[in-house]
PDB file of C-alpha atoms in Angstrom:
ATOM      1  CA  UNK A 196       0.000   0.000   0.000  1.00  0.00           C
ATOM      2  CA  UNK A 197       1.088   3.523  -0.023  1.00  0.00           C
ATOM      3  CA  UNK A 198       2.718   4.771   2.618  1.00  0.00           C
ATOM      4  CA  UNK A 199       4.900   8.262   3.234  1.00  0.00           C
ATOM      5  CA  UNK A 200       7.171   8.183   6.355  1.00  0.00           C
ATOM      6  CA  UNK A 201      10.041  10.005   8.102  1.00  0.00           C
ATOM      7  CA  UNK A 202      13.264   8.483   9.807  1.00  0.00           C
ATOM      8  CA  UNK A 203      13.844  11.233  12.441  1.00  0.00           C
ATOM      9  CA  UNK A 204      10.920  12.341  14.622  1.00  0.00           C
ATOM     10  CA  UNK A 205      12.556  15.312  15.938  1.00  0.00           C
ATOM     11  CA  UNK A 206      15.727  17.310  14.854  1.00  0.00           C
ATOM     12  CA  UNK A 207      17.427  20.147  16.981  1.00  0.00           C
ATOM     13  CA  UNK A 208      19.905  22.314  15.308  1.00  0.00           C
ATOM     14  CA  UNK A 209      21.798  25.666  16.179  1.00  0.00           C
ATOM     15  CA  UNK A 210      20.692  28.727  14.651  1.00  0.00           C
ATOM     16  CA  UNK A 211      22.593  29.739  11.219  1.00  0.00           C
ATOM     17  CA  UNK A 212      23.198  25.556  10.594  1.00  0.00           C
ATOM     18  CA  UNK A 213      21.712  24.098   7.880  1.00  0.00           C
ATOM     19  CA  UNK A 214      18.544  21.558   8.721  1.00  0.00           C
ATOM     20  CA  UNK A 215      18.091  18.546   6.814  1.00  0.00           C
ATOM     21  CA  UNK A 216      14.893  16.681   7.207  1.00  0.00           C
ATOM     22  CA  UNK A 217      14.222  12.964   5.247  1.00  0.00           C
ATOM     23  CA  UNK A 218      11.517  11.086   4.246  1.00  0.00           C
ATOM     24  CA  UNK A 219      10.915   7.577   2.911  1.00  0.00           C
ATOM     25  CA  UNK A 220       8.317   6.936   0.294  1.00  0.00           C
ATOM     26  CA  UNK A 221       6.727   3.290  -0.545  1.00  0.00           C
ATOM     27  CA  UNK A 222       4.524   4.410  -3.680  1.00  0.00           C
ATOM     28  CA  UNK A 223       6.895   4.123  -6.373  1.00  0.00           C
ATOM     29  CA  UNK A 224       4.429   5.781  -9.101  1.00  0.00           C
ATOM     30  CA  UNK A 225       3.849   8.660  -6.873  1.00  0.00           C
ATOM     31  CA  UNK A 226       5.480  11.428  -9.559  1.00  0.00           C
ATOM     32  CA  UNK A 227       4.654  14.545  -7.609  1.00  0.00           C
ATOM     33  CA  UNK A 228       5.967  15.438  -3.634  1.00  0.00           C
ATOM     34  CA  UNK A 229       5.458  18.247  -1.518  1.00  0.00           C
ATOM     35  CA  UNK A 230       6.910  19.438   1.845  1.00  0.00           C
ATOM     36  CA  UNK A 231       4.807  21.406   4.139  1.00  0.00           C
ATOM     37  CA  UNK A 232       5.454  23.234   6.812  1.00  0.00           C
ATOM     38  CA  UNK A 233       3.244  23.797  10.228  1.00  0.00           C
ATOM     39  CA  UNK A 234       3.889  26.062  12.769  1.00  0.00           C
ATOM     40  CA  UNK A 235       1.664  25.735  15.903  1.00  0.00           C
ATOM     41  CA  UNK A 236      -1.784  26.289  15.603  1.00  0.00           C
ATOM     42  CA  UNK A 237      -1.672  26.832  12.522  1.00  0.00           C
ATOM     43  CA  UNK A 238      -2.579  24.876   8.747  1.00  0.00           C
ATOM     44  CA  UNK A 239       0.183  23.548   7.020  1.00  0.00           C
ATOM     45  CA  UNK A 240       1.926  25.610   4.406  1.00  0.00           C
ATOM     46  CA  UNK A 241       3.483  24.613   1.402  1.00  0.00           C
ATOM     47  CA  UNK A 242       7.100  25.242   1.155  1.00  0.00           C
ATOM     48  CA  UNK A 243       8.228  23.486  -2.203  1.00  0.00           C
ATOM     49  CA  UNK A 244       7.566  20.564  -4.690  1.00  0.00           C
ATOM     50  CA  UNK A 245       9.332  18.647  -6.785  1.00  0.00           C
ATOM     51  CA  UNK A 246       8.078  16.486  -9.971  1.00  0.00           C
ATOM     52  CA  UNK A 247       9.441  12.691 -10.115  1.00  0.00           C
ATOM     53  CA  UNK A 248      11.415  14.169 -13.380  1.00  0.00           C
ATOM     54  CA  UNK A 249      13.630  16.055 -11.402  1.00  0.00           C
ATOM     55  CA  UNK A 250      16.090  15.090  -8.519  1.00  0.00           C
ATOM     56  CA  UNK A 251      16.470  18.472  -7.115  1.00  0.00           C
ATOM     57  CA  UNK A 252      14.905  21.847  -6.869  1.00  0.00           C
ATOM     58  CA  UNK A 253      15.844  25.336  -4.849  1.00  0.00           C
ATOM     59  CA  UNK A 254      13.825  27.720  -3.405  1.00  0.00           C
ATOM     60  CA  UNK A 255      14.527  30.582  -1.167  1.00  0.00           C
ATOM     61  CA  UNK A 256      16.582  29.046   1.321  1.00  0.00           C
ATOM     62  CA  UNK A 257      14.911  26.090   1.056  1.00  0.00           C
ATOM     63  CA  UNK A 258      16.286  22.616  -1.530  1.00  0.00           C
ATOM     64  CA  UNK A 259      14.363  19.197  -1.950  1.00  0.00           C
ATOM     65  CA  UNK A 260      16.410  16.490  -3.525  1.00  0.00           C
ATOM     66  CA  UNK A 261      14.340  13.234  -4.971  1.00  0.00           C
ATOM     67  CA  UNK A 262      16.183  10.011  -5.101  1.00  0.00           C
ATOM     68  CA  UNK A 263      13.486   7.563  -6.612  1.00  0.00           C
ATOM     69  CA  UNK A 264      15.924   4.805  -6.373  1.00  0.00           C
ATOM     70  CA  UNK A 265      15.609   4.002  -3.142  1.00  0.00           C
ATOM     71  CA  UNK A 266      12.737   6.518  -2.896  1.00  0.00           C
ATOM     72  CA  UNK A 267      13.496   9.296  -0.615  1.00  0.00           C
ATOM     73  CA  UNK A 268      13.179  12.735   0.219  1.00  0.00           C
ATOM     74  CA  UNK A 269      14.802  15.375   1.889  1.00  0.00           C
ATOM     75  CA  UNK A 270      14.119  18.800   2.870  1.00  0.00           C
ATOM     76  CA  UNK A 271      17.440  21.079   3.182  1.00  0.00           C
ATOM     77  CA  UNK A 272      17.288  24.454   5.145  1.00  0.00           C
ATOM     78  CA  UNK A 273      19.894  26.794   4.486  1.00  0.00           C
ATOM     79  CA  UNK A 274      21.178  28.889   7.821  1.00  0.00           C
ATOM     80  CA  UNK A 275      18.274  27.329   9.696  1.00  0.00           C
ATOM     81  CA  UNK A 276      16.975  30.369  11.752  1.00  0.00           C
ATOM     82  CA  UNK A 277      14.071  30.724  15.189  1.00  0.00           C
ATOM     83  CA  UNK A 278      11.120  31.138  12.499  1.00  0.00           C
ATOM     84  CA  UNK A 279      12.107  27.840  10.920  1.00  0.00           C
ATOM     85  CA  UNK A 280      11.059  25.981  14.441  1.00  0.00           C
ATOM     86  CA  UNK A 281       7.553  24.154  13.121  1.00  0.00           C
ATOM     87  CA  UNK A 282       6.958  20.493  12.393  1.00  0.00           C
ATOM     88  CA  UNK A 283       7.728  19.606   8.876  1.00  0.00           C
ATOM     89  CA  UNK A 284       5.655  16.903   6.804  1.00  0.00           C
ATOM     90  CA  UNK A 285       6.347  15.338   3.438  1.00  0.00           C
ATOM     91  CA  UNK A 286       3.845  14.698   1.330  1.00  0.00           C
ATOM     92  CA  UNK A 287       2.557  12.879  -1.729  1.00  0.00           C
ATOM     93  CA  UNK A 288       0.082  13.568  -4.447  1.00  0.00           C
ATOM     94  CA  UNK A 289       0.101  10.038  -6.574  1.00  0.00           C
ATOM     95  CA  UNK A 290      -1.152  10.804  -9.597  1.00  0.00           C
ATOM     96  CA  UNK A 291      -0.156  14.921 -10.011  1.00  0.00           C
ATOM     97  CA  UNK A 292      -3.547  15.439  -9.791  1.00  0.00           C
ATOM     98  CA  UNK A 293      -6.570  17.301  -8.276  1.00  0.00           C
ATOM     99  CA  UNK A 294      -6.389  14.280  -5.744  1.00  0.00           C
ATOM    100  CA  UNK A 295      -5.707  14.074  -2.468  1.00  0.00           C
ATOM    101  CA  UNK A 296      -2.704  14.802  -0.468  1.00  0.00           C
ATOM    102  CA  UNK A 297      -1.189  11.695   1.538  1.00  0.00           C
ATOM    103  CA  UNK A 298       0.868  12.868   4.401  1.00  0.00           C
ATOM    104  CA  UNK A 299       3.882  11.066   6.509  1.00  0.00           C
ATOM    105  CA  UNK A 300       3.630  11.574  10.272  1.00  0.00           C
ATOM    106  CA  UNK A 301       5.836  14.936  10.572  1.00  0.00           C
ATOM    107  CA  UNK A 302       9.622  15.687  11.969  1.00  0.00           C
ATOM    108  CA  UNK A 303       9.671  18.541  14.523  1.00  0.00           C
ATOM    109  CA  UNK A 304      12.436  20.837  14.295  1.00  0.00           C
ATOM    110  CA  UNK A 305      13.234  23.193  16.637  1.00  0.00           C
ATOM    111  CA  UNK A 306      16.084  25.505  16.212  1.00  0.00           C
ATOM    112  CA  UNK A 307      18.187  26.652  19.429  1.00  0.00           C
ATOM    113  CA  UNK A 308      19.154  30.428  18.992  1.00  0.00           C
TER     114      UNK A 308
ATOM    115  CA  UNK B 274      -1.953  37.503  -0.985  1.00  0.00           C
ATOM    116  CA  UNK B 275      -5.574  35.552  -0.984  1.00  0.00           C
ATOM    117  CA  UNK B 276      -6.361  32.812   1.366  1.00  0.00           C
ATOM    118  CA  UNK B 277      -8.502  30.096   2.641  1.00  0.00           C
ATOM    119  CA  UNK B 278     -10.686  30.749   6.115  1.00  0.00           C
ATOM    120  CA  UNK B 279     -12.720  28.640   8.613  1.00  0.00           C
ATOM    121  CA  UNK B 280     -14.810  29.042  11.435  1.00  0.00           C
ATOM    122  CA  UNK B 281     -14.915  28.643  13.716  1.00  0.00           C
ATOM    123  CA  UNK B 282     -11.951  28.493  15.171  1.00  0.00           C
ATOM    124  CA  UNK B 283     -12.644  26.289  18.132  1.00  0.00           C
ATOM    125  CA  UNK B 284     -16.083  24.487  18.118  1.00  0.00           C
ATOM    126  CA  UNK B 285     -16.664  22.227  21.491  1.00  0.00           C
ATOM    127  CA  UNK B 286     -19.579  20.162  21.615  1.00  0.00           C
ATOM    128  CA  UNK B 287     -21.024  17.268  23.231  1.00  0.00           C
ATOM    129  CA  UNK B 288     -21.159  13.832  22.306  1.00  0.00           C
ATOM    130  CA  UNK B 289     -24.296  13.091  19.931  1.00  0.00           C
ATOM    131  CA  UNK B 290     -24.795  16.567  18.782  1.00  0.00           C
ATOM    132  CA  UNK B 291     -24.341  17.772  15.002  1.00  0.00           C
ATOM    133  CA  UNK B 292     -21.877  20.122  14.182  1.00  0.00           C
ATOM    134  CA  UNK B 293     -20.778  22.457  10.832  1.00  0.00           C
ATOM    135  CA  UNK B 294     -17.672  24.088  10.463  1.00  0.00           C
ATOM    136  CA  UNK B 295     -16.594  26.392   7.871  1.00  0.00           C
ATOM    137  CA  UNK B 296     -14.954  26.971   5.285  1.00  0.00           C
ATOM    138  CA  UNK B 297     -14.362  29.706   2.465  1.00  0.00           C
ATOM    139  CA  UNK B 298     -11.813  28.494  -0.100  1.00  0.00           C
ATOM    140  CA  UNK B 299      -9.937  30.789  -2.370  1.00  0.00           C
ATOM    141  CA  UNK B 300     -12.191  32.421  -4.853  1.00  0.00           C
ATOM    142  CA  UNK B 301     -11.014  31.122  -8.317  1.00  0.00           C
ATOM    143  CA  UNK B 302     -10.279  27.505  -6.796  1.00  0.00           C
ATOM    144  CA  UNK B 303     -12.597  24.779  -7.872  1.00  0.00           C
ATOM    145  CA  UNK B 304     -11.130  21.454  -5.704  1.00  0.00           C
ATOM    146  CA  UNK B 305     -11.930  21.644  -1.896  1.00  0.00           C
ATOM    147  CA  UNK B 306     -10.937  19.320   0.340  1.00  0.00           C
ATOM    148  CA  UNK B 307     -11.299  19.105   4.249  1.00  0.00           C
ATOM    149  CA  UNK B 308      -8.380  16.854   6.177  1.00  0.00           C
ATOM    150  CA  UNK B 309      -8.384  16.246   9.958  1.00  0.00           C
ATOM    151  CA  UNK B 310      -5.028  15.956  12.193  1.00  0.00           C
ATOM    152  CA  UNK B 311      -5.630  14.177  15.612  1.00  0.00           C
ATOM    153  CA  UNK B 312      -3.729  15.932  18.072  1.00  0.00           C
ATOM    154  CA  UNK B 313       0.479  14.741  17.584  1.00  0.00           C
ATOM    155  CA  UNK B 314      -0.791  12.801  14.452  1.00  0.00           C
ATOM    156  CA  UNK B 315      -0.065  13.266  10.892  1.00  0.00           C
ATOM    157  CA  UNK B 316      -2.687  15.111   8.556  1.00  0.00           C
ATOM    158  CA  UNK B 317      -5.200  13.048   7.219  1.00  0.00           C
ATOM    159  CA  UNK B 318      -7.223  12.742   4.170  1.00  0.00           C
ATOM    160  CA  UNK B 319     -11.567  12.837   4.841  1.00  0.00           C
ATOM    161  CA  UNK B 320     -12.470  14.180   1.239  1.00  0.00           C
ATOM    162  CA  UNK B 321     -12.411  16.093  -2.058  1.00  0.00           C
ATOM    163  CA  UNK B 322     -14.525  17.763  -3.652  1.00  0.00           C
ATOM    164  CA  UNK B 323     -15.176  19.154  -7.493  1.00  0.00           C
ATOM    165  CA  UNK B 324     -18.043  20.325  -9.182  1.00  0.00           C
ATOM    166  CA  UNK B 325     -20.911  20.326  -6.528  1.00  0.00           C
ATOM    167  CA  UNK B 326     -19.977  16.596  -5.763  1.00  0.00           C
ATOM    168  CA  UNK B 327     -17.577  14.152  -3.849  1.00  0.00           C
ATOM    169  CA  UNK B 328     -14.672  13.156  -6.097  1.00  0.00           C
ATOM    170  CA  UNK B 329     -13.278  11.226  -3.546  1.00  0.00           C
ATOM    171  CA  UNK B 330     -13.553  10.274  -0.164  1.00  0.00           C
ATOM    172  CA  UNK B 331     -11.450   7.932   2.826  1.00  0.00           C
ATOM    173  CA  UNK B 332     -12.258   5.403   5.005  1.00  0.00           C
ATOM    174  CA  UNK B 333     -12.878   8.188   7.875  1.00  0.00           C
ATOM    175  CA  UNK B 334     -15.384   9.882   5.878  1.00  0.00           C
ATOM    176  CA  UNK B 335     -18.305   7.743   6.950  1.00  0.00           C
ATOM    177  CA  UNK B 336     -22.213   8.257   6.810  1.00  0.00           C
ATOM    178  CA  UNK B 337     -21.851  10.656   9.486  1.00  0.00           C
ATOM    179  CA  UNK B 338     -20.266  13.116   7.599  1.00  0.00           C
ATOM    180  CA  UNK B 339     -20.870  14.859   4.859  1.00  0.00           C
ATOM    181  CA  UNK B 340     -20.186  17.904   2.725  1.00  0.00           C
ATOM    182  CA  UNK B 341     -21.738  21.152   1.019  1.00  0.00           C
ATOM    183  CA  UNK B 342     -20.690  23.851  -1.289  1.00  0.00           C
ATOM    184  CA  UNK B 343     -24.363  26.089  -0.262  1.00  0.00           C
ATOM    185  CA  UNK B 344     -23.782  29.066  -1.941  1.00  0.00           C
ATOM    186  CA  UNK B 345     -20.842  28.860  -4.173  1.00  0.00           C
ATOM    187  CA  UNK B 346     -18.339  30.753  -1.051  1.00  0.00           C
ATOM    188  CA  UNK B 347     -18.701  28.222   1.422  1.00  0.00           C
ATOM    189  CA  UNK B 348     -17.596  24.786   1.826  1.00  0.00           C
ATOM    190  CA  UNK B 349     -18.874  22.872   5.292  1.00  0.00           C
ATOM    191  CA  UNK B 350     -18.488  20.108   6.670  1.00  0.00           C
ATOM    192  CA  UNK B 351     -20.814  18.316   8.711  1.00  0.00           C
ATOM    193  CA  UNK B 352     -20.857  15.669  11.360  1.00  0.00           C
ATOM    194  CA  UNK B 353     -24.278  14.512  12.140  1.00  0.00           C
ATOM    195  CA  UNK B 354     -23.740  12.533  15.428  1.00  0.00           C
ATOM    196  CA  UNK B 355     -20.151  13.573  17.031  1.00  0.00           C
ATOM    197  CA  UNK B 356     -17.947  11.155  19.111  1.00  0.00           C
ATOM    198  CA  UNK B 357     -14.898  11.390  21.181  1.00  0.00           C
ATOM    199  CA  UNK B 358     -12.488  10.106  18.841  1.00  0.00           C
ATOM    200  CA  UNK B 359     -14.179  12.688  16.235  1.00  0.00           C
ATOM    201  CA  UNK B 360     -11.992  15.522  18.174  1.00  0.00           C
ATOM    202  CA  UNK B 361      -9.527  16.766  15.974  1.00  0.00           C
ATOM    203  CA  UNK B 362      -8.375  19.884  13.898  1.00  0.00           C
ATOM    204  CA  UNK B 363     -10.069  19.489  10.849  1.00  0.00           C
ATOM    205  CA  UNK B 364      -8.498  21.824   8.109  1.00  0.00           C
ATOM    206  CA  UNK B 365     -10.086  22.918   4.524  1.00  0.00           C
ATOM    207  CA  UNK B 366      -8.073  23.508   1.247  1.00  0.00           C
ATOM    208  CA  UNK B 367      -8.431  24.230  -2.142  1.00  0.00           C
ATOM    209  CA  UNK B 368      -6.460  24.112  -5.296  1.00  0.00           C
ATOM    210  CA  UNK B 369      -5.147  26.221  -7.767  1.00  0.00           C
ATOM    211  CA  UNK B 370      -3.906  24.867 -11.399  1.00  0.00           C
ATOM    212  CA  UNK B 371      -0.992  24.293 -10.076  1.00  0.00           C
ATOM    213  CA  UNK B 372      -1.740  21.230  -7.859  1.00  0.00           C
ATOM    214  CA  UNK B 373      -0.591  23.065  -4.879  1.00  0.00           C
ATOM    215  CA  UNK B 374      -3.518  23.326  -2.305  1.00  0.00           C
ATOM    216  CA  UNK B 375      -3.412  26.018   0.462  1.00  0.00           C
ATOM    217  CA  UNK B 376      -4.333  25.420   3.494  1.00  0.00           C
ATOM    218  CA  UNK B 377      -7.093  27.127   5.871  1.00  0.00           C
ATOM    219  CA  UNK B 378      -5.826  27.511   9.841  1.00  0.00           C
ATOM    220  CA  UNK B 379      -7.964  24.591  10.817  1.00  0.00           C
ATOM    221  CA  UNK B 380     -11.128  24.431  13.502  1.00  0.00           C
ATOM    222  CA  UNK B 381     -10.410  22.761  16.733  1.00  0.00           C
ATOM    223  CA  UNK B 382     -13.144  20.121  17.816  1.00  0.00           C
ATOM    224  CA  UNK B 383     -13.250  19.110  20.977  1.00  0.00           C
ATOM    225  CA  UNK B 384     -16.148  16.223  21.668  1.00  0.00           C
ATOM    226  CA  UNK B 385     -17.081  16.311  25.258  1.00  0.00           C
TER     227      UNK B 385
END
């Protein structure tokens, strides 16, 4: 069955390091993925997505790399700074489509100043 | 910059009652979808929704629930007979062409 998980629960880094968050996919014709962000209280947000064509692609501060070999993700956060503290979830629309969303269980990060 | 809203914001209620919460998508989106995070849990898919009907629904989305578009601004959900384990945040979203669906700041139910 599908399934989107995450190897680290919860990842503490020092302000101004870089943050690097991973995720495991099982859905092998998945072709588009999405990492959200969600600060307390609050709805997720989208951060970035990637297409199963590509491997990588860079945002502001922000880089998701796509290794459908052994199917994983990875959310890289440049100079990692307070406002980046939020629980981080990847995510996995299977068909690129107006479908749903299917959503691993979420690594906190929490960034000591 | 445009975004999607719900209300309440925090909706308690007791066991057996019906409740609707809100939502009103972005204007030029046409796919809605409410998800519901238990609290620590990952988001979770309850249902989409396209052209005044269901386009898909979970396992979670059971005869108790149900959706409406009313009046072409909102989008509710409904839950006719609430139980405990019903307590959640339930969030809405919609879609723009791009695939990328924004995300409303969720209404906390708490079943009492």
């Amino acid at each position: 069955g599908e399934s989107v998980g995450l190897h680290l629960p919860t990842l503490s880094v020092q302000e101004g390091d870089n943050s690097i968050i991973n995720c495991a996919y099982s859905n092998s014709a998945s072709d588009y993925f999405i990492w959200y962000k969600q600060e307390s209280g609050k709805g997720p947000q989208f951060i970035i997505d990637i297409r199963s064509n590509m491997d990588k692609r860079q945002g502001q501060r922000v880089t998701v790399l796509l290794n459908k070999t052994v199917k994983h993700l990875s959310l890289q956060i440049a100079a990692t700074q307070p406002g980046d503290s939020a629980v981080y979830f990847c995510a996995e629309n299977p068909k690129t489509s107006y479908d749903k969303v299917i959503f691993g269980p979420g690594t906190s990060l929490s960034v000591i100043p | 910059e445009p975004e999607v809203t719900q209300t309440p914001s925090h909706q308690v209620t007791q066991m057996g009652q019906e409740v609707i919460l809100r939502c009103v998508p972005i204007s030029n989106h046409l796919y809605f979808y409410w998800y519901r995070q238990i609290l620590g849990q990952k988001v979770e898919f309850l249902v989409s929704f396209y052209n005044n009907e269901i386009s898909e629904k979970s396992e979670i989305f059971d005869d108790q629930f149900s959706v409406e578009r009313p009046d072409g601004s909102n989008f509710t959900l409904k839950i006719r007979s609430t139980k405990l384990e019903d307590s959640a945040m339930y969030f809405c979203a919609s879609v723009d062409n791009t695939y990328e669906q924004y995300f409303g700041p969720g209404t906390r139910l708490t079943v009492t």
